[in-house]
Amino acid sequence: MDYSKMCPKYEHASELLGKRWTGLIIRVLLGGPRRFKEIKEQIPEMSDKMLTDRIKELESCGILIRNVYPETPVRIEYDLTDKGRDLEPVIEQIQSWGEKWM
Amino acid sequence: MDYSKMCPKYEHASELLGKRWTGLIIRVLLGGPRRFKEIKEQIPEMSDKMLTDRIKELESCGILIRNVYPETPVRIEYDLTDKGRDLEPVIEQIQSWGEKWM
């Protein structure tokens, strides 16, 4: 890789993934579709407002989708798109670095 | 990997790497030791204060070191430690995701 100059695509990806909670939310959803409160259960320090904001952001950039099932009561689940699922190698590398060095 | 519960080591790693500019600074240093102004050249939007803060933070957690060469004028360079260089696979995965999806 050419490290001698910055790459705008890397810059953009890094900014997106670098937002607080984003790396945790994506990790949770790699386990499969989850409801709002199921995501919260794995990240209890994150506020509802924060999770709502991050979900909107990740939805607007095509990393996750919101599925609404017309049941009673209505069931809403969040799932990764292909773009989101493609982040698995990133998450895995962070995990293995964390296991070695944290 | 077990995505059914959050891993504190992942959480810690993700928080550290997720800070604004950190991913960019590490990418620059993967190219080899750099002086303050050489880092800035690749990340011109980042303020001097921000770079100073991030360098201190990354130094205190053992990701980079500051080398002082007693020349005239004195030369100061920043370099990754083994812990820092071990982040290369993370950076590479972010890069390749960025190239595909950004």
mmCIF file of C-alpha atoms in Angstrom:
data_model
loop_
_atom_site.group_PDB
_atom_site.id
_atom_site.type_symbol
_atom_site.label_atom_id
_atom_site.label_comp_id
_atom_site.label_asym_id
_atom_site.label_seq_id
_atom_site.Cartn_x
_atom_site.Cartn_y
_atom_site.Cartn_z
ATOM 1 C CA MET A 1 0.000 0.000 0.000
ATOM 2 C CA ASP A 2 1.144 3.541 -0.675
ATOM 3 C CA TYR A 3 1.425 5.277 2.685
ATOM 4 C CA SER A 4 3.203 8.297 1.256
ATOM 5 C CA LYS A 5 -0.027 10.136 0.624
ATOM 6 C CA MET A 6 -3.481 10.096 2.182
ATOM 7 C CA CYS A 7 -6.261 8.339 0.294
ATOM 8 C CA PRO A 8 -9.661 10.116 0.340
ATOM 9 C CA LYS A 9 -11.554 6.813 0.359
ATOM 10 C CA TYR A 10 -9.609 5.660 3.413
ATOM 11 C CA GLU A 11 -10.175 9.047 5.025
ATOM 12 C CA HIS A 12 -13.904 8.827 4.440
ATOM 13 C CA ALA A 13 -14.155 5.218 5.662
ATOM 14 C CA SER A 14 -12.079 5.990 8.723
ATOM 15 C CA GLU A 15 -14.227 8.975 9.630
ATOM 16 C CA LEU A 16 -17.419 6.963 9.288
ATOM 17 C CA LEU A 17 -16.218 3.965 11.277
ATOM 18 C CA GLY A 18 -14.463 6.125 13.812
ATOM 19 C CA LYS A 19 -17.606 7.662 15.254
ATOM 20 C CA ARG A 20 -18.262 6.757 18.847
ATOM 21 C CA TRP A 21 -20.412 3.573 19.186
ATOM 22 C CA THR A 22 -20.383 2.788 15.469
ATOM 23 C CA GLY A 23 -17.808 0.005 15.772
ATOM 24 C CA LEU A 24 -19.795 -1.520 18.614
ATOM 25 C CA ILE A 25 -23.151 -1.367 16.829
ATOM 26 C CA ILE A 26 -21.723 -3.016 13.720
ATOM 27 C CA ARG A 27 -20.172 -5.759 15.834
ATOM 28 C CA VAL A 28 -23.527 -6.501 17.468
ATOM 29 C CA LEU A 29 -25.284 -6.692 14.085
ATOM 30 C CA LEU A 30 -22.687 -9.088 12.690
ATOM 31 C CA GLY A 31 -24.419 -11.544 15.008
ATOM 32 C CA GLY A 32 -27.633 -11.184 12.949
ATOM 33 C CA PRO A 33 -30.709 -8.908 12.890
ATOM 34 C CA ARG A 34 -31.404 -7.221 16.214
ATOM 35 C CA ARG A 35 -34.145 -5.121 17.758
ATOM 36 C CA PHE A 36 -33.357 -1.729 19.269
ATOM 37 C CA LYS A 37 -33.367 -3.039 22.812
ATOM 38 C CA GLU A 38 -31.237 -6.043 21.900
ATOM 39 C CA ILE A 39 -28.540 -3.712 20.566
ATOM 40 C CA LYS A 40 -28.791 -1.687 23.757
ATOM 41 C CA GLU A 41 -28.373 -4.792 25.900
ATOM 42 C CA GLN A 42 -24.890 -5.310 24.486
ATOM 43 C CA ILE A 43 -23.955 -1.625 24.763
ATOM 44 C CA PRO A 44 -25.672 -0.481 27.959
ATOM 45 C CA GLU A 45 -23.600 2.706 28.404
ATOM 46 C CA MET A 46 -24.957 4.145 25.147
ATOM 47 C CA SER A 47 -28.040 6.374 25.470
ATOM 48 C CA ASP A 48 -31.236 5.741 23.477
ATOM 49 C CA LYS A 49 -30.762 9.034 21.684
ATOM 50 C CA MET A 50 -27.222 8.118 20.678
ATOM 51 C CA LEU A 51 -28.320 4.750 19.324
ATOM 52 C CA THR A 52 -31.185 6.375 17.409
ATOM 53 C CA ASP A 53 -28.785 8.888 15.851
ATOM 54 C CA ARG A 54 -26.221 6.268 14.896
ATOM 55 C CA ILE A 55 -28.858 3.993 13.398
ATOM 56 C CA LYS A 56 -30.128 6.856 11.218
ATOM 57 C CA GLU A 57 -26.610 7.675 10.140
ATOM 58 C CA LEU A 58 -25.713 4.073 9.295
ATOM 59 C CA GLU A 59 -29.028 3.663 7.482
ATOM 60 C CA SER A 60 -28.463 6.813 5.432
ATOM 61 C CA CYS A 61 -25.043 5.618 4.311
ATOM 62 C CA GLY A 62 -26.355 2.171 3.391
ATOM 63 C CA ILE A 63 -24.649 0.125 6.105
ATOM 64 C CA LEU A 64 -27.800 -1.058 7.813
ATOM 65 C CA ILE A 65 -31.465 -1.426 7.024
ATOM 66 C CA ARG A 66 -34.553 -1.240 9.166
ATOM 67 C CA ASN A 67 -37.067 -4.034 8.680
ATOM 68 C CA VAL A 68 -40.624 -3.547 9.877
ATOM 69 C CA TYR A 69 -42.703 -6.668 10.433
ATOM 70 C CA PRO A 70 -46.447 -5.913 10.580
ATOM 71 C CA GLU A 71 -47.191 -8.056 13.592
ATOM 72 C CA THR A 72 -49.027 -7.113 16.755
ATOM 73 C CA PRO A 73 -47.165 -5.467 18.347
ATOM 74 C CA VAL A 74 -45.150 -4.363 15.338
ATOM 75 C CA ARG A 75 -41.623 -5.791 15.254
ATOM 76 C CA ILE A 76 -38.719 -3.668 14.029
ATOM 77 C CA GLU A 77 -35.294 -5.141 13.404
ATOM 78 C CA TYR A 78 -32.025 -3.731 12.202
ATOM 79 C CA ASP A 79 -29.782 -5.697 9.909
ATOM 80 C CA LEU A 80 -26.548 -5.112 8.024
ATOM 81 C CA THR A 81 -26.611 -4.645 4.262
ATOM 82 C CA ASP A 82 -23.903 -6.196 2.060
ATOM 83 C CA LYS A 83 -21.904 -3.011 2.537
ATOM 84 C CA GLY A 84 -22.232 -3.391 6.288
ATOM 85 C CA ARG A 85 -21.461 -7.080 6.367
ATOM 86 C CA ASP A 86 -18.356 -6.391 4.338
ATOM 87 C CA LEU A 87 -16.997 -4.671 7.449
ATOM 88 C CA GLU A 88 -16.538 -8.022 9.173
ATOM 89 C CA PRO A 89 -12.793 -8.249 8.328
ATOM 90 C CA VAL A 90 -12.276 -4.769 9.799
ATOM 91 C CA ILE A 91 -14.070 -5.734 13.005
ATOM 92 C CA GLU A 92 -12.153 -9.019 13.188
ATOM 93 C CA GLN A 93 -8.815 -7.247 12.846
ATOM 94 C CA ILE A 94 -9.723 -4.753 15.576
ATOM 95 C CA GLN A 95 -10.795 -7.693 17.755
ATOM 96 C CA SER A 96 -7.563 -9.592 17.260
ATOM 97 C CA TRP A 97 -5.433 -6.498 17.821
ATOM 98 C CA GLY A 98 -7.447 -5.806 20.990
ATOM 99 C CA GLU A 99 -6.961 -9.351 22.234
ATOM 100 C CA LYS A 100 -3.224 -9.077 21.768
ATOM 101 C CA TRP A 101 -2.599 -5.569 23.055
ATOM 102 C CA MET A 102 -5.406 -4.366 25.330
ATOM 103 C CA MET B 1 -16.195 -15.008 16.597
ATOM 104 C CA ASP B 2 -18.833 -14.701 19.289
ATOM 105 C CA TYR B 3 -20.969 -11.697 18.422
ATOM 106 C CA SER B 4 -23.612 -12.505 21.001
ATOM 107 C CA LYS B 5 -21.893 -10.454 23.663
ATOM 108 C CA MET B 6 -19.611 -7.437 23.657
ATOM 109 C CA CYS B 7 -15.913 -7.998 24.330
ATOM 110 C CA PRO B 8 -14.238 -5.387 26.579
ATOM 111 C CA LYS B 9 -10.945 -5.680 24.688
ATOM 112 C CA TYR B 10 -12.718 -4.968 21.418
ATOM 113 C CA GLU B 11 -14.597 -2.118 23.052
ATOM 114 C CA HIS B 12 -11.377 -0.577 24.320
ATOM 115 C CA ALA B 13 -9.561 -1.011 20.995
ATOM 116 C CA SER B 14 -12.494 0.400 19.070
ATOM 117 C CA GLU B 15 -12.710 3.456 21.309
ATOM 118 C CA LEU B 16 -8.990 4.141 20.977
ATOM 119 C CA LEU B 17 -8.848 3.725 17.207
ATOM 120 C CA GLY B 18 -12.140 5.502 16.704
ATOM 121 C CA LYS B 19 -10.945 8.891 17.868
ATOM 122 C CA ARG B 20 -10.971 11.522 15.167
ATOM 123 C CA TRP B 21 -7.628 11.676 13.256
ATOM 124 C CA THR B 22 -6.135 8.615 14.963
ATOM 125 C CA GLY B 23 -6.724 6.308 11.988
ATOM 126 C CA LEU B 24 -5.149 8.871 9.689
ATOM 127 C CA ILE B 25 -2.079 9.467 11.859
ATOM 128 C CA ILE B 26 -1.398 5.736 12.154
ATOM 129 C CA ARG B 27 -1.726 5.332 8.388
ATOM 130 C CA VAL B 28 0.860 8.076 7.812
ATOM 131 C CA LEU B 29 3.306 6.473 10.267
ATOM 132 C CA LEU B 30 2.982 3.065 8.624
ATOM 133 C CA GLY B 31 5.041 4.726 5.895
ATOM 134 C CA GLY B 32 7.940 5.128 8.367
ATOM 135 C CA PRO B 33 9.122 7.687 10.951
ATOM 136 C CA ARG B 34 7.800 11.192 10.324
ATOM 137 C CA ARG B 35 8.341 14.665 11.707
ATOM 138 C CA PHE B 36 5.433 16.705 13.034
ATOM 139 C CA LYS B 37 5.157 18.781 9.882
ATOM 140 C CA GLU B 38 5.395 15.723 7.640
ATOM 141 C CA ILE B 39 2.379 14.214 9.389
ATOM 142 C CA LYS B 40 0.534 17.511 8.974
ATOM 143 C CA GLU B 41 1.318 17.601 5.260
ATOM 144 C CA GLN B 42 -0.737 14.456 4.755
ATOM 145 C CA ILE B 43 -3.574 15.619 7.021
ATOM 146 C CA PRO B 44 -3.765 19.370 6.368
ATOM 147 C CA GLU B 45 -7.272 19.841 7.837
ATOM 148 C CA MET B 46 -6.052 18.764 11.292
ATOM 149 C CA SER B 47 -4.949 21.599 13.609
ATOM 150 C CA ASP B 48 -1.528 21.630 15.297
ATOM 151 C CA LYS B 49 -3.207 21.355 18.681
ATOM 152 C CA MET B 50 -5.192 18.324 17.605
ATOM 153 C CA LEU B 51 -2.081 16.592 16.300
ATOM 154 C CA THR B 52 -0.180 17.408 19.489
ATOM 155 C CA ASP B 53 -3.007 15.957 21.603
ATOM 156 C CA ARG B 54 -3.308 12.803 19.530
ATOM 157 C CA ILE B 55 0.444 12.233 19.549
ATOM 158 C CA LYS B 56 0.488 12.480 23.359
ATOM 159 C CA GLU B 57 -2.411 10.079 23.614
ATOM 160 C CA LEU B 58 -0.900 7.534 21.237
ATOM 161 C CA GLU B 59 2.441 7.857 23.002
ATOM 162 C CA SER B 60 0.872 7.300 26.414
ATOM 163 C CA CYS B 61 -0.834 4.125 25.252
ATOM 164 C CA GLY B 62 2.332 2.780 23.662
ATOM 165 C CA ILE B 63 1.349 3.022 20.000
ATOM 166 C CA LEU B 64 3.986 5.524 18.993
ATOM 167 C CA ILE B 65 7.292 6.817 20.247
ATOM 168 C CA ARG B 66 8.995 10.156 19.959
ATOM 169 C CA ASN B 67 12.643 10.042 18.940
ATOM 170 C CA VAL B 68 14.818 13.065 19.584
ATOM 171 C CA TYR B 69 18.022 13.379 17.549
ATOM 172 C CA PRO B 70 20.505 15.843 19.077
ATOM 173 C CA GLU B 71 21.419 17.590 15.864
ATOM 174 C CA THR B 72 21.429 21.301 15.122
ATOM 175 C CA PRO B 73 18.606 22.093 14.818
ATOM 176 C CA VAL B 74 17.276 19.243 16.926
ATOM 177 C CA ARG B 75 15.326 16.668 14.911
ATOM 178 C CA ILE B 76 12.219 15.023 16.395
ATOM 179 C CA GLU B 77 10.533 12.109 14.715
ATOM 180 C CA TYR B 78 7.522 9.979 15.547
ATOM 181 C CA ASP B 79 7.502 6.283 14.859
ATOM 182 C CA LEU B 80 5.173 3.357 15.531
ATOM 183 C CA THR B 81 6.040 0.817 18.200
ATOM 184 C CA ASP B 82 5.396 -2.909 17.636
ATOM 185 C CA LYS B 83 1.943 -2.376 19.129
ATOM 186 C CA GLY B 84 1.346 0.420 16.617
ATOM 187 C CA ARG B 85 2.759 -1.428 13.632
ATOM 188 C CA ASP B 86 0.499 -4.341 14.500
ATOM 189 C CA LEU B 87 -2.395 -2.112 13.461
ATOM 190 C CA GLU B 88 -1.412 -2.450 9.817
ATOM 191 C CA PRO B 89 -3.989 -5.210 9.086
ATOM 192 C CA VAL B 90 -6.735 -3.011 10.585
ATOM 193 C CA ILE B 91 -5.705 -0.058 8.416
ATOM 194 C CA GLU B 92 -5.464 -2.306 5.343
ATOM 195 C CA GLN B 93 -8.967 -3.663 5.901
ATOM 196 C CA ILE B 94 -10.401 -0.165 6.305
ATOM 197 C CA GLN B 95 -8.587 0.841 3.122
ATOM 198 C CA SER B 96 -9.932 -2.062 1.107
ATOM 199 C CA TRP B 97 -13.473 -1.572 2.416
ATOM 200 C CA GLY B 98 -13.169 2.129 1.548
ATOM 201 C CA GLU B 99 -11.963 1.347 -1.955
ATOM 202 C CA LYS B 100 -14.917 -0.923 -2.538
ATOM 203 C CA TRP B 101 -17.691 1.083 -0.923
ATOM 204 C CA MET B 102 -16.805 4.768 -0.642
#
